[in-house]
């Protein structure tokens, strides 16, 4: 793997060009260009806020910020993996004619999605500021925001590892892409995006059977969503179904962050080694 | 071993043929029961060397394994056994303009392709005017590549490949691009490349062209080196053999060509 990393480094100029090309192609033929990358998260947040914040009367101040803070990392993971799943096949003509490290194809897509994530967080902070200027109150920015880079690194490793694995497998079995698009859609419900982790942790039914909660936390994307939300936004009380009292916010569980870091690193190593085993056979795919 | 530009040592390459078409888990599961696929020994122990500054032409009938050999040298395939050593930077001209993206302009594609072929971005940007001039695209270079004719694509591809300062050119039948004038020009460029000490390995069916630029010929037959020598030694023998094959027994069942497997 070391030799491969060394070679990758020597192709960094190509990686840069590929990321730039990818971003350019994405918005080449649309007038609003980069705006579209924010349309999906903003529209989703808006709908979720209306349904869960207003219609279901979940009385939390600034509900949309809580949704967006977790939705952005979820969408980064989802679109990285989905985009990369086709990356080898859509460039197969190039792969058949010219040598370059094949991992550049998924890697460049993960990086361009990562750039969208960063821009998404930029818009997120802008919205926080805007909200503060309109209804002044507590300063919305929190000191714990300095932990954001740590979470970003973990998210990046996880997405890249999965993308390498899926792109390699999908090159041989195109079913993988369909399975993944369903799995990634379902993942949204398994992550605390449109609800709070306290909704699950303090649910009487879950409290009676703690194993459910443990299983829920095995999902590293869910753990990351919790962490992003906790470091970026003030803790808030949450109404729990089946109980009259509101749940107090739980502190940021660093254990989960550590777990997802280790998990993500292992996924990255595993994904890359599978990719390296299969990459010479991409052109011989029948 | 860096006294040679290319050292090919006892290289073997076998392709697996999957007779059922679709790549899916279903097929894989069906295979599980009766896992059989045909194998095709495209190269069976090929060895030869190319010195620095030499121009070697590979000849052989369709399906002899020429294009697979070039693919191995361009690192698109990995040999099943044997070794390939290449000392220097390779620019493969296997299919001109293969890496172009249709929605990007010619100019943007120049940068991308030149960087794949090993230039840095800065170098690629510096070279662009020269490449555009050689390709004779003019202002069209700012239009998306999807609006180009196939000749324009090939011309641009060729122009990029010969302007990336490679040490070794690997050329597969691409000298017949563009109109007569452009062919003459690209031929001149290849000769200029040679005169500067560049190494060339080419595949061609164009006897005249090979006689003109090749120092040596390697004749590949049935995945093995059949004969090696100067063009004057090899070409008459090769042409005579081809002709007698044609005149002799009518062509039997058509052999599947190695190089085209992937795209089939």
XYZ file of C-alpha atoms in Angstrom:
550
model
C 0.000 0.000 0.000
C 2.934 2.335 0.640
C 4.110 2.081 -2.949
C 0.608 2.938 -4.089
C 0.458 5.994 -1.851
C 3.796 7.148 -3.167
C 2.576 6.836 -6.711
C -0.607 8.676 -5.804
C 1.485 11.530 -4.524
C 3.328 11.756 -7.816
C -0.020 12.130 -9.559
C -1.248 14.963 -7.332
C -1.343 17.419 -10.233
C -3.710 15.106 -12.044
C -5.867 14.793 -8.942
C -6.123 18.559 -8.718
C -7.078 18.756 -12.391
C -9.676 16.024 -11.995
C -11.345 17.714 -9.039
C -11.431 20.978 -10.924
C -12.818 19.255 -13.994
C -15.474 17.473 -11.977
C -16.682 20.679 -10.377
C -16.707 22.404 -13.732
C -18.635 19.666 -15.532
C -21.200 19.521 -12.774
C -22.255 23.105 -13.316
C -21.247 23.639 -16.898
C -24.684 23.635 -18.411
C -26.725 25.194 -15.640
C -27.207 28.906 -15.162
C -27.373 28.989 -11.389
C -24.275 26.857 -11.138
C -23.029 26.406 -7.646
C -26.335 27.424 -6.124
C -27.735 24.001 -6.968
C -25.404 22.309 -4.553
C -27.180 24.144 -1.743
C -30.663 23.708 -3.097
C -30.967 20.085 -1.982
C -29.868 20.597 1.652
C -31.821 23.833 2.003
C -35.032 22.452 0.492
C -34.768 19.279 2.567
C -34.172 21.280 5.714
C -37.129 23.502 4.936
C -39.518 20.587 4.464
C -38.262 18.767 7.550
C -38.562 21.931 9.603
C -42.151 22.445 8.514
C -43.129 18.824 9.140
C -41.215 18.072 12.317
C -40.920 21.550 13.767
C -44.319 23.033 13.011
C -46.793 20.320 12.023
C -45.622 17.817 14.629
C -45.158 20.707 17.032
C -41.687 19.794 18.159
C -41.091 22.937 20.120
C -37.368 23.511 19.565
C -35.962 26.928 18.831
C -34.111 27.216 15.539
C -35.079 23.716 14.509
C -33.809 24.096 10.957
C -30.240 24.710 12.125
C -30.293 21.404 14.024
C -31.482 19.578 10.939
C -28.999 21.202 8.586
C -26.050 20.552 10.916
C -26.650 16.803 10.673
C -28.017 16.671 7.142
C -24.875 18.163 5.572
C -22.527 15.391 6.781
C -25.126 12.749 5.918
C -25.475 14.086 2.377
C -21.705 14.234 2.003
C -21.452 10.537 2.793
C -24.413 9.629 0.621
C -23.434 11.546 -2.483
C -19.742 10.620 -2.244
C -20.576 6.943 -2.272
C -23.282 7.238 -4.941
C -21.172 9.405 -7.234
C -18.136 7.155 -6.926
C -20.058 3.946 -7.464
C -20.211 4.782 -11.180
C -16.831 6.502 -11.359
C -14.843 3.658 -12.904
C -17.521 2.598 -15.365
C -18.215 6.097 -16.594
C -14.529 6.593 -17.317
C -13.882 3.102 -18.614
C -12.899 4.429 -22.037
C -10.167 6.444 -20.392
C -9.134 3.567 -18.128
C -8.738 1.335 -21.178
C -6.476 3.713 -23.014
C -4.236 5.466 -20.530
C -2.543 4.544 -17.297
C -3.065 6.580 -14.158
C -3.752 5.396 -10.612
C -7.366 4.245 -10.855
C -8.154 5.345 -7.314
C -7.982 8.928 -8.539
C -11.443 8.479 -10.048
C -13.350 7.884 -6.792
C -10.915 10.024 -4.806
C -11.496 13.093 -6.951
C -15.267 12.702 -6.601
C -15.033 12.392 -2.823
C -12.882 15.507 -2.737
C -15.281 17.526 -4.858
C -18.135 16.422 -2.605
C -16.006 17.421 0.357
C -15.629 20.888 -1.120
C -19.413 21.054 -1.333
C -19.617 20.028 2.295
C -17.281 22.845 3.311
C -19.305 25.342 1.296
C -22.435 23.895 2.876
C -21.050 24.593 6.342
C -20.135 28.075 5.196
C -23.776 28.672 4.246
C -24.814 27.080 7.549
C -22.794 29.604 9.558
C -24.097 32.384 7.356
C -27.664 31.325 8.157
C -26.864 31.200 11.877
C -25.531 34.726 11.655
C -28.518 35.914 9.670
C -30.902 34.393 12.186
C -28.993 36.078 15.000
C -29.200 39.467 13.289
C -32.944 39.117 12.763
C -33.766 37.797 16.256
C -30.896 38.821 18.517
C -30.568 36.644 21.568
C -27.929 34.181 22.572
C -24.843 34.209 20.364
C -25.357 31.171 18.141
C -21.699 30.289 17.593
C -20.120 27.925 20.060
C -16.571 27.435 21.202
C -16.740 23.704 20.498
C -16.882 24.531 16.789
C -13.089 24.225 16.893
C -13.597 20.431 16.940
C -15.162 20.603 13.484
C -11.938 19.735 11.598
C -11.619 16.485 13.582
C -15.106 15.425 12.572
C -14.471 16.446 8.974
C -11.388 14.238 8.831
C -13.347 11.270 10.185
C -16.173 11.866 7.711
C -13.687 12.082 4.883
C -12.003 8.785 5.779
C -15.333 7.009 6.069
C -16.668 8.336 2.775
C -13.449 7.644 0.911
C -13.162 4.104 2.270
C -16.733 3.284 1.309
C -16.356 4.961 -2.074
C -13.252 2.943 -2.945
C -14.946 -0.276 -1.910
C -18.207 0.427 -3.731
C -16.625 1.775 -6.900
C -14.434 -1.327 -7.218
C -17.292 -3.760 -6.597
C -19.730 -1.895 -8.827
C -17.324 -2.192 -11.713
C -17.907 -5.927 -11.737
C -21.442 -6.141 -10.407
C -23.644 -3.259 -11.347
C -26.245 -4.440 -8.853
C -24.097 -2.880 -6.143
C -25.142 0.585 -7.242
C -28.844 -0.203 -6.873
C -28.376 -1.844 -3.505
C -26.393 1.161 -2.338
C -28.921 3.727 -3.491
C -31.591 1.992 -1.395
C -29.261 1.457 1.554
C -28.121 5.066 1.558
C -31.699 6.292 1.391
C -32.645 4.130 4.376
C -29.570 5.337 6.214
C -31.191 8.759 6.495
C -33.800 7.281 8.833
C -31.116 5.551 10.872
C -29.319 8.817 11.527
C -30.499 11.529 13.884
C -31.155 14.091 11.173
C -34.870 14.796 11.326
C -35.076 13.845 15.000
C -32.776 14.154 17.985
C -30.622 11.433 19.476
C -32.433 12.094 22.772
C -35.672 10.998 21.070
C -34.107 7.570 20.927
C -31.919 7.538 24.012
C -34.678 8.628 26.391
C -37.534 6.808 24.747
C -39.120 4.580 27.428
C -39.296 1.643 25.058
C -35.611 1.942 24.221
C -34.722 2.406 27.895
C -36.345 -0.929 28.645
C -34.269 -2.619 25.939
C -30.904 -0.857 25.880
C -29.591 -3.250 23.261
C -31.546 -1.321 20.595
C -29.684 1.817 21.420
C -26.360 0.016 21.277
C -27.221 -1.348 17.857
C -28.279 2.090 16.703
C -24.925 3.495 17.751
C -22.966 0.968 15.746
C -23.749 3.125 12.735
C -20.787 5.519 12.463
C -22.719 7.982 10.304
C -25.301 8.360 13.080
C -22.554 8.921 15.646
C -21.014 11.560 13.435
C -24.353 13.308 12.933
C -24.778 13.495 16.705
C -21.266 14.873 17.110
C -21.650 17.544 14.423
C -24.880 18.754 15.950
C -23.502 18.805 19.487
C -20.358 20.752 18.707
C -22.024 23.289 16.419
C -25.244 24.122 18.263
C -26.431 24.844 21.785
C -27.937 21.896 23.670
C -31.704 21.890 23.657
C -34.451 20.083 25.548
C -36.349 17.592 23.449
C -39.934 16.398 23.790
C -40.105 12.616 24.049
C -43.031 10.603 22.808
C -44.634 8.552 25.584
C -43.324 10.771 28.354
C -44.490 14.109 29.676
C -41.172 15.531 30.786
C -38.755 16.796 28.195
C -35.455 15.038 27.878
C -32.401 16.985 28.909
C -29.707 17.097 26.280
C -27.008 14.502 26.689
C -23.388 15.648 26.542
C -21.321 14.961 23.457
C -20.342 11.285 23.697
C -16.657 11.349 22.804
C -16.593 7.574 23.012
C -18.781 7.446 19.925
C -16.541 9.877 18.117
C -13.544 7.696 18.943
C -15.466 4.630 17.805
C -16.405 6.224 14.483
C -12.816 7.398 13.976
C -11.463 3.880 14.425
C -14.264 2.408 12.335
C -13.705 4.927 9.536
C -9.979 4.306 9.490
C -10.534 0.562 9.214
C -13.061 1.079 6.416
C -10.522 3.199 4.589
C -7.776 0.567 4.887
C -10.153 -2.213 3.912
C -11.682 -0.275 1.023
C -8.320 0.692 -0.375
C -6.907 -2.805 -0.189
C -9.959 -4.271 -1.925
C -9.670 -1.567 -4.567
C -5.988 -2.320 -5.098
C -6.671 -6.019 -5.453
C -9.327 -5.443 -8.075
C -8.049 -2.428 -9.962
C -5.969 -4.321 -12.512
C -9.003 -6.297 -13.525
C -11.175 -3.257 -14.284
C -10.131 -3.244 -17.936
C -10.636 -6.977 -18.275
C -14.171 -6.810 -16.961
C -16.421 -8.828 -19.218
C 19.266 -2.103 -16.813
C 18.655 1.489 -17.813
C 20.794 1.089 -20.935
C 17.594 -0.088 -22.644
C 14.419 1.924 -22.989
C 12.106 -1.088 -22.923
C 12.885 -4.596 -21.746
C 10.130 -7.160 -22.200
C 11.003 -10.455 -20.620
C 8.977 -13.621 -21.205
C 5.624 -11.881 -20.876
C 2.436 -13.913 -20.824
C -1.087 -12.609 -20.890
C -4.274 -14.623 -20.826
C -7.748 -13.198 -21.059
C -10.772 -14.852 -19.572
C -13.750 -14.849 -21.844
C -17.108 -14.681 -20.233
C -19.609 -15.951 -22.734
C -22.643 -14.551 -20.974
C -22.811 -10.837 -21.420
C -24.107 -8.974 -18.415
C -21.968 -8.307 -15.384
C -24.235 -8.893 -12.451
C -24.410 -10.790 -9.237
C -26.963 -13.054 -10.865
C -24.423 -14.129 -13.469
C -21.839 -14.684 -10.786
C -24.219 -16.888 -8.843
C -25.113 -18.857 -11.945
C -21.437 -19.308 -12.645
C -20.942 -20.670 -9.216
C -22.685 -23.843 -10.343
C -20.737 -24.342 -13.514
C -17.828 -22.045 -13.434
C -16.415 -22.292 -16.890
C -15.082 -19.646 -19.086
C -12.897 -19.815 -22.098
C -9.400 -18.530 -21.787
C -7.471 -16.967 -24.578
C -3.677 -17.020 -24.485
C -2.944 -13.781 -26.247
C 0.754 -13.582 -25.413
C 2.757 -16.723 -24.669
C 6.153 -15.657 -23.531
C 7.203 -12.614 -25.512
C 10.689 -11.178 -25.039
C 12.413 -8.326 -26.801
C 14.298 -5.145 -26.073
C 14.193 -1.637 -27.392
C 17.235 0.569 -26.977
C 17.155 4.288 -26.265
C 16.498 6.260 -29.416
C 15.492 3.212 -31.380
C 12.322 2.925 -33.440
C 10.826 -0.541 -33.403
C 7.827 -1.594 -35.440
C 5.689 -4.515 -34.340
C 4.044 -6.410 -37.176
C 1.636 -9.300 -37.158
C -1.767 -10.420 -38.344
C -4.945 -9.317 -36.621
C -5.228 -11.169 -33.357
C -1.527 -11.908 -33.084
C -1.389 -9.966 -29.818
C 0.126 -6.673 -30.957
C -2.365 -4.369 -29.338
C -2.344 -6.375 -26.114
C 1.407 -5.973 -26.077
C 1.090 -2.214 -26.468
C -1.553 -2.183 -23.740
C 0.878 -3.960 -21.419
C 3.598 -1.454 -22.231
C 1.195 1.408 -21.541
C 0.428 -0.209 -18.141
C -3.215 -0.698 -18.967
C -2.868 -4.407 -18.311
C -0.543 -6.229 -16.003
C 1.222 -9.317 -17.359
C 0.220 -12.653 -15.864
C 3.878 -13.569 -15.706
C 7.140 -12.157 -16.947
C 8.379 -8.616 -16.485
C 8.304 -5.354 -18.345
C 10.832 -2.659 -17.610
C 10.424 0.805 -18.973
C 13.011 3.487 -18.431
C 11.553 6.844 -19.250
C 8.229 8.545 -19.535
C 5.749 6.927 -21.895
C 3.148 8.697 -23.999
C 0.763 6.084 -25.327
C -1.059 7.011 -28.511
C -3.430 4.099 -28.359
C -6.575 5.926 -29.266
C -6.368 9.612 -29.876
C -8.643 11.749 -27.808
C -9.846 8.819 -25.704
C -9.783 10.862 -22.539
C -11.611 13.897 -23.843
C -14.697 15.045 -22.068
C -17.343 16.118 -24.590
C -18.735 18.997 -22.532
C -15.411 20.683 -21.899
C -13.678 22.863 -24.423
C -10.670 21.668 -26.382
C -8.474 23.976 -24.329
C -9.689 22.492 -21.048
C -9.200 19.003 -22.415
C -5.650 19.857 -23.452
C -4.763 20.614 -19.847
C -6.429 17.463 -18.553
C -4.836 15.134 -21.097
C -1.410 16.707 -20.856
C -1.481 16.298 -17.071
C -2.479 12.626 -17.387
C 0.473 12.175 -19.706
C 2.765 13.545 -17.049
C 3.106 17.307 -17.425
C 2.478 19.588 -14.485
C -0.414 22.013 -14.774
C 1.921 24.940 -15.265
C 3.759 23.153 -18.070
C 0.483 22.144 -19.672
C -0.754 25.724 -19.669
C 2.530 26.903 -21.149
C 2.346 24.312 -23.921
C -1.244 25.004 -24.873
C -0.571 27.593 -27.620
C 1.921 25.248 -29.266
C -0.521 22.344 -29.121
C -3.356 24.440 -30.503
C -1.160 25.631 -33.338
C -0.110 22.111 -34.241
C -3.660 20.796 -34.145
C -4.811 23.569 -36.520
C -7.985 24.011 -34.513
C -7.784 27.779 -34.257
C -10.615 29.386 -32.314
C -12.552 26.124 -32.349
C -10.391 25.100 -29.408
C -12.701 27.103 -27.118
C -15.771 25.182 -28.275
C -16.877 22.007 -26.468
C -15.265 18.874 -27.849
C -18.686 17.368 -28.628
C -18.953 19.852 -31.488
C -15.734 18.567 -33.098
C -15.495 16.263 -36.072
C -13.685 12.967 -35.507
C -10.742 14.271 -37.502
C -10.467 17.299 -35.246
C -10.543 15.099 -32.139
C -7.786 12.888 -33.521
C -5.684 15.872 -34.525
C -5.968 17.408 -31.087
C -5.171 14.061 -29.439
C -2.097 13.622 -31.571
C -0.967 17.193 -30.973
C -1.158 16.717 -27.201
C 0.650 13.387 -27.193
C 3.646 14.675 -29.134
C 3.983 17.794 -27.011
C 4.324 16.277 -23.560
C 8.083 15.635 -23.637
C 7.781 11.886 -23.400
C 10.877 9.725 -23.762
C 8.992 6.861 -25.353
C 6.079 7.009 -27.773
C 3.823 4.006 -28.114
C 1.887 4.343 -31.321
C -0.971 2.124 -32.449
C -2.019 2.784 -36.030
C -2.619 6.423 -35.409
C -0.434 7.858 -38.115
C -3.375 7.851 -40.454
C -5.213 10.749 -38.833
C -6.495 13.794 -40.570
C -6.051 14.805 -44.154
C -2.971 14.245 -46.261
C -1.362 17.476 -45.148
C -1.807 16.673 -41.475
C -0.459 13.157 -41.975
C 2.654 14.589 -43.520
C 3.008 16.976 -40.623
C 2.527 14.300 -37.978
C 5.031 12.101 -39.740
C 7.472 14.977 -39.647
C 6.798 15.388 -35.936
C 7.518 11.723 -35.289
C 10.788 11.994 -37.176
C 11.690 15.120 -35.259
C 10.977 13.223 -32.049
C 13.318 10.472 -33.193
C 16.060 12.845 -34.160
C 15.964 14.288 -30.676
C 16.722 10.821 -29.332
C 13.195 9.672 -28.498
C 12.271 6.016 -28.515
C 9.301 4.791 -30.540
C 7.426 1.550 -30.544
C 4.774 1.390 -33.209
C 2.230 -0.937 -34.650
C 1.242 -0.388 -38.218
C -0.018 -2.196 -41.255
C 1.484 0.410 -43.468
C 4.609 -1.237 -44.867
C 5.879 1.906 -46.547
C 5.690 3.923 -43.359
C 7.458 1.273 -41.336
C 10.258 0.937 -43.835
C 10.728 4.675 -43.655
C 11.016 5.155 -39.916
C 11.642 1.806 -38.215
C 15.146 0.619 -37.355
C 13.960 -2.812 -36.462
C 10.869 -4.963 -36.801
C 9.465 -7.509 -34.400
C 7.098 -9.976 -36.010
C 4.558 -11.413 -33.633
C 2.631 -14.513 -34.536
C 0.239 -16.458 -32.305
C 1.419 -14.582 -29.240
C 5.102 -15.276 -29.766
C 7.984 -13.448 -31.376
C 8.287 -15.152 -34.732
C 11.144 -13.164 -36.217
C 13.174 -10.098 -35.389
C 15.378 -8.025 -37.651
C 15.686 -5.017 -39.907
C 12.610 -3.911 -41.856
C 14.256 -5.115 -45.053
C 14.592 -8.598 -43.602
C 11.235 -8.863 -41.939
C 8.789 -6.989 -44.115
C 9.214 -9.000 -47.345
C 8.943 -12.252 -45.398
C 5.933 -10.982 -43.482
C 4.173 -9.717 -46.594
C 4.885 -12.961 -48.437
C 3.468 -14.963 -45.545
C 0.357 -12.808 -45.367
C -0.204 -13.211 -49.057
C 0.249 -16.956 -49.028
C -2.174 -17.122 -46.091
C -4.662 -15.213 -48.171
C -4.205 -17.323 -51.265
C -4.065 -20.579 -49.370
C -6.915 -22.184 -47.543
C -9.899 -19.881 -47.224
C -9.875 -18.144 -43.865
C -11.071 -20.556 -41.246
C -13.244 -19.548 -38.313
C -12.463 -15.948 -37.506
C -10.194 -15.713 -34.539
C -11.252 -13.354 -31.804
C -8.908 -10.455 -31.526
C -7.179 -10.019 -28.234
C -7.110 -6.243 -28.063
C -10.782 -5.776 -28.789
C -11.966 -7.953 -25.946
C -12.402 -5.188 -23.509
C -14.521 -3.019 -25.711
C -16.709 -5.889 -26.911
